[in-house]
Amino acid sequence: MPTIQDVALHAKVSVSTVSNVLNGRTDRMRAETLARVEAAIAELQFRPSKLAQQLKTGQTPLLGLLVPSMTNPMYGYIAREIESYAQEHFGYRLLIGSTYRDRDKESAFFEDLSAQGVRRVIVISSLADERHFESAVERGMTVVSYDRGATPGKLSRVGHVMPDNFEAARIATRHLISHGHERLAFATVAGMTMSRSAKIDGFHAAAEEAGLKGKVLDGGPLDEYGDAVIAEVGRATAHQIAALGQRPTGIVALNDLMAMGLMAGLRETGLEVPRDVSVVGIDGLYLSGLSNPGLTTVPLPVKTMARAMVERAMRADAPPESAESDQVFAPEPLVQRESVAAPPDRQRAARVPEEGTAS
Amino acid sequence: MPTIQDVALHAKVSVSTVSNVLNGRTDRMRAETLARVEAAIAELQFRPSKLAQQLKTGQTPLLGLLVPSMTNPMYGYIAREIESYAQEHFGYRLLIGSTYRDRDKESAFFEDLSAQGVRRVIVISSLADERHFESAVERGMTVVSYDRGATPGKLSRVGHVMPDNFEAARIATRHLISHGHERLAFATVAGMTMSRSAKIDGFHAAAEEAGLKGKVLDGGPLDEYGDAVIAEVGRATAHQIAALGQRPTGIVALNDLMAMGLMAGLRETGLEVPRDVSVVGIDGLYLSGLSNPGLTTVPLPVKTMARAMVERAMRADAPPESAESDQVFAPEPLVQRESVAAPPDRQRAARVPEEGTAS
DNA sequence: ATGAAAGCGCTAACAT
DNA sequence: ATGTTAGCGCTTTCAT
């Protein structure tokens, strides 16, 4: 690899002149000099070492991204949007890390990033507190956290970007109600996070509006399962539902993946969606359009949020006020597919023929 | 951020002593000195700058990973396995890039990696040739390529790791044949890659074994579609199939995602899986276990391959012989689910009851 | 308009 | 056993 020295020699100028052209200070030199330098650069195929630049400037064009798991399609989706926005608009690449919701792994990642010279990171974490990376912020990192608000009462220099989870769940629930459902359930996993409780609140709010009382179903912990994680919890929940005396007829799932697991599980127990039970998801994964029956879901504005996170991470210099830096994004309009119908006791009117329903 | 200087001062030793403890050369000093240094490090919370280390040693603990798209669950899966193996066994982090199968994006990524000091990269590319990164190899990068063999005849210093695509497709096809299918089709996308042609060959081989003649269905190009890409092509293929006079009864899909799209599309046309047509996928995504009907598929040994790729990328020093560096991995045993049944004309025996089939 | 030189935070000879 | 020092490849004053 040629260095700036080589170029200088080759162009018969000093390294500072080369550096100047590298940094666009071309006004400080004769056109002829510039031409020589550029020729040398081209000829040697010289690419300045970011490493050396970083050491000098303290800036590295790398964005850290912390996700619970890349295998989760939702995180893959978010990661993709973050990546392309950061790349296209700022020339930043992504340094990614999966944490499997483990605090030590998260901390270790922050350590590494910091040692690596990375100053901007986006975190998707479901861990309750963010103390373990508050320290990173204090050391000068800009961090933006997804799907959680600032800890109430605590000042924080961490940026927060999230969907309006309350509203998303409320929309999903209302959809069920508008189809006549009265026995409502919300399928979630064990462990409360801000986003989960917001969804649950939204679910209850919608139920109450209609004078109904919703039930929250906890499918169990996430970590016991390998990969399919959330989907497996959904599957477990389905079996739990099947065993219930008074079965709910309308279910809002924590997210699309869980909904898909739920539908698979329901099928295993002989229950049919949407004939016996209706299901609504939240997220808007394209995969949900592939399921059978197609999953009705409330899409989250992933692109917009990804953009907001990158912007926030980049424009670090903005007023680092306290908690007011939270940004909440409204969900997109519900996408209606085939996983919702009237509850069983209201279906006499038009017991849909084979094809109209599911398979 | 404290530097090695600060630590030296704090411990009242020279920087080289600190450097020595950092690099495990602790035998060269008195235990007492070591203790002082360690204390200083702890107290100052000193983390050596990888940046500076890299500049000095030319080694950066970063592994480049080039994927067509993170949103594709298969790549997400592979990326995850690569990440954890590289992290756990070598302390490497992942610098990831999506290329959307674009040559310029791939080249740009290599440029960036190289400037970033990254010397090891794993590439998942479906582009026909690998000339654009052969040059990276010549500049000293170690690159391992997934799902393609060395270009025949051409020497290459690029490592190659891939599944036995021929065998995978053959297994899938035989499975269909063993269920009595005689009108066989292979659903693929436009554009031939090594892995796609290997699968097609395997498909034909299995058909011929049985004295049958398989048909290859091309669902169209990948790039027209946004995200759901392959699944959408599958969907298109389904509509194409429905319009056919002599419909195939057994279809092998290029991969699971395409199979899922195919099943969704089939459903749209009123065709039922597996009653009217049977479908087999290749990959073994956990999502395929969630589909309805559950997708029968030939799983690829992702974990093993990920491991092999990382090892190859790390142990760069191994004999950089010519093409013989290819590593091919056998698929895992076919996972039987519900997407395959006897062809329609053989089903009179036991026309399966509602539940046994699909919904 | 151009060049010399002092680092950025480390590592690794090479002293002592 | 410990310290001195010369870089790694760049950026950036400050001279000339």
mmCIF file of C-alpha atoms (C1' of nucleotides) in Angstrom, chain A residues 4 16 19 46 48-49 53 56, chain D residues 8-15:
data_model
loop_
_atom_site.group_PDB
_atom_site.id
_atom_site.type_symbol
_atom_site.label_atom_id
_atom_site.label_comp_id
_atom_site.label_asym_id
_atom_site.label_seq_id
_atom_site.Cartn_x
_atom_site.Cartn_y
_atom_site.Cartn_z
ATOM 1 C CA ILE A 4 1.277 9.764 1.428
ATOM 2 C CA SER A 16 1.709 18.537 3.388
ATOM 3 C CA SER A 19 -2.416 16.256 2.459
ATOM 4 C CA PHE A 46 -3.148 5.690 -3.389
ATOM 5 C CA PRO A 48 -5.239 7.390 2.386
ATOM 6 C CA SER A 49 -5.300 5.168 5.418
ATOM 7 C CA GLN A 53 -6.413 9.804 9.681
ATOM 8 C CA LYS A 56 -4.873 12.133 14.013
ATOM 9 C "C1'" DC D 8 3.166 3.427 11.774
ATOM 10 C "C1'" DG D 9 0.523 7.256 7.997
ATOM 11 C "C1'" DC D 10 -1.564 10.948 8.436
ATOM 12 C "C1'" DT D 11 -3.011 16.345 9.692
ATOM 13 C "C1'" DT D 12 -1.872 20.797 10.766
ATOM 14 C "C1'" DT D 13 0.337 24.686 12.531
ATOM 15 C "C1'" DC D 14 4.076 27.478 11.472
ATOM 16 C "C1'" DA D 15 7.932 28.752 8.564
#
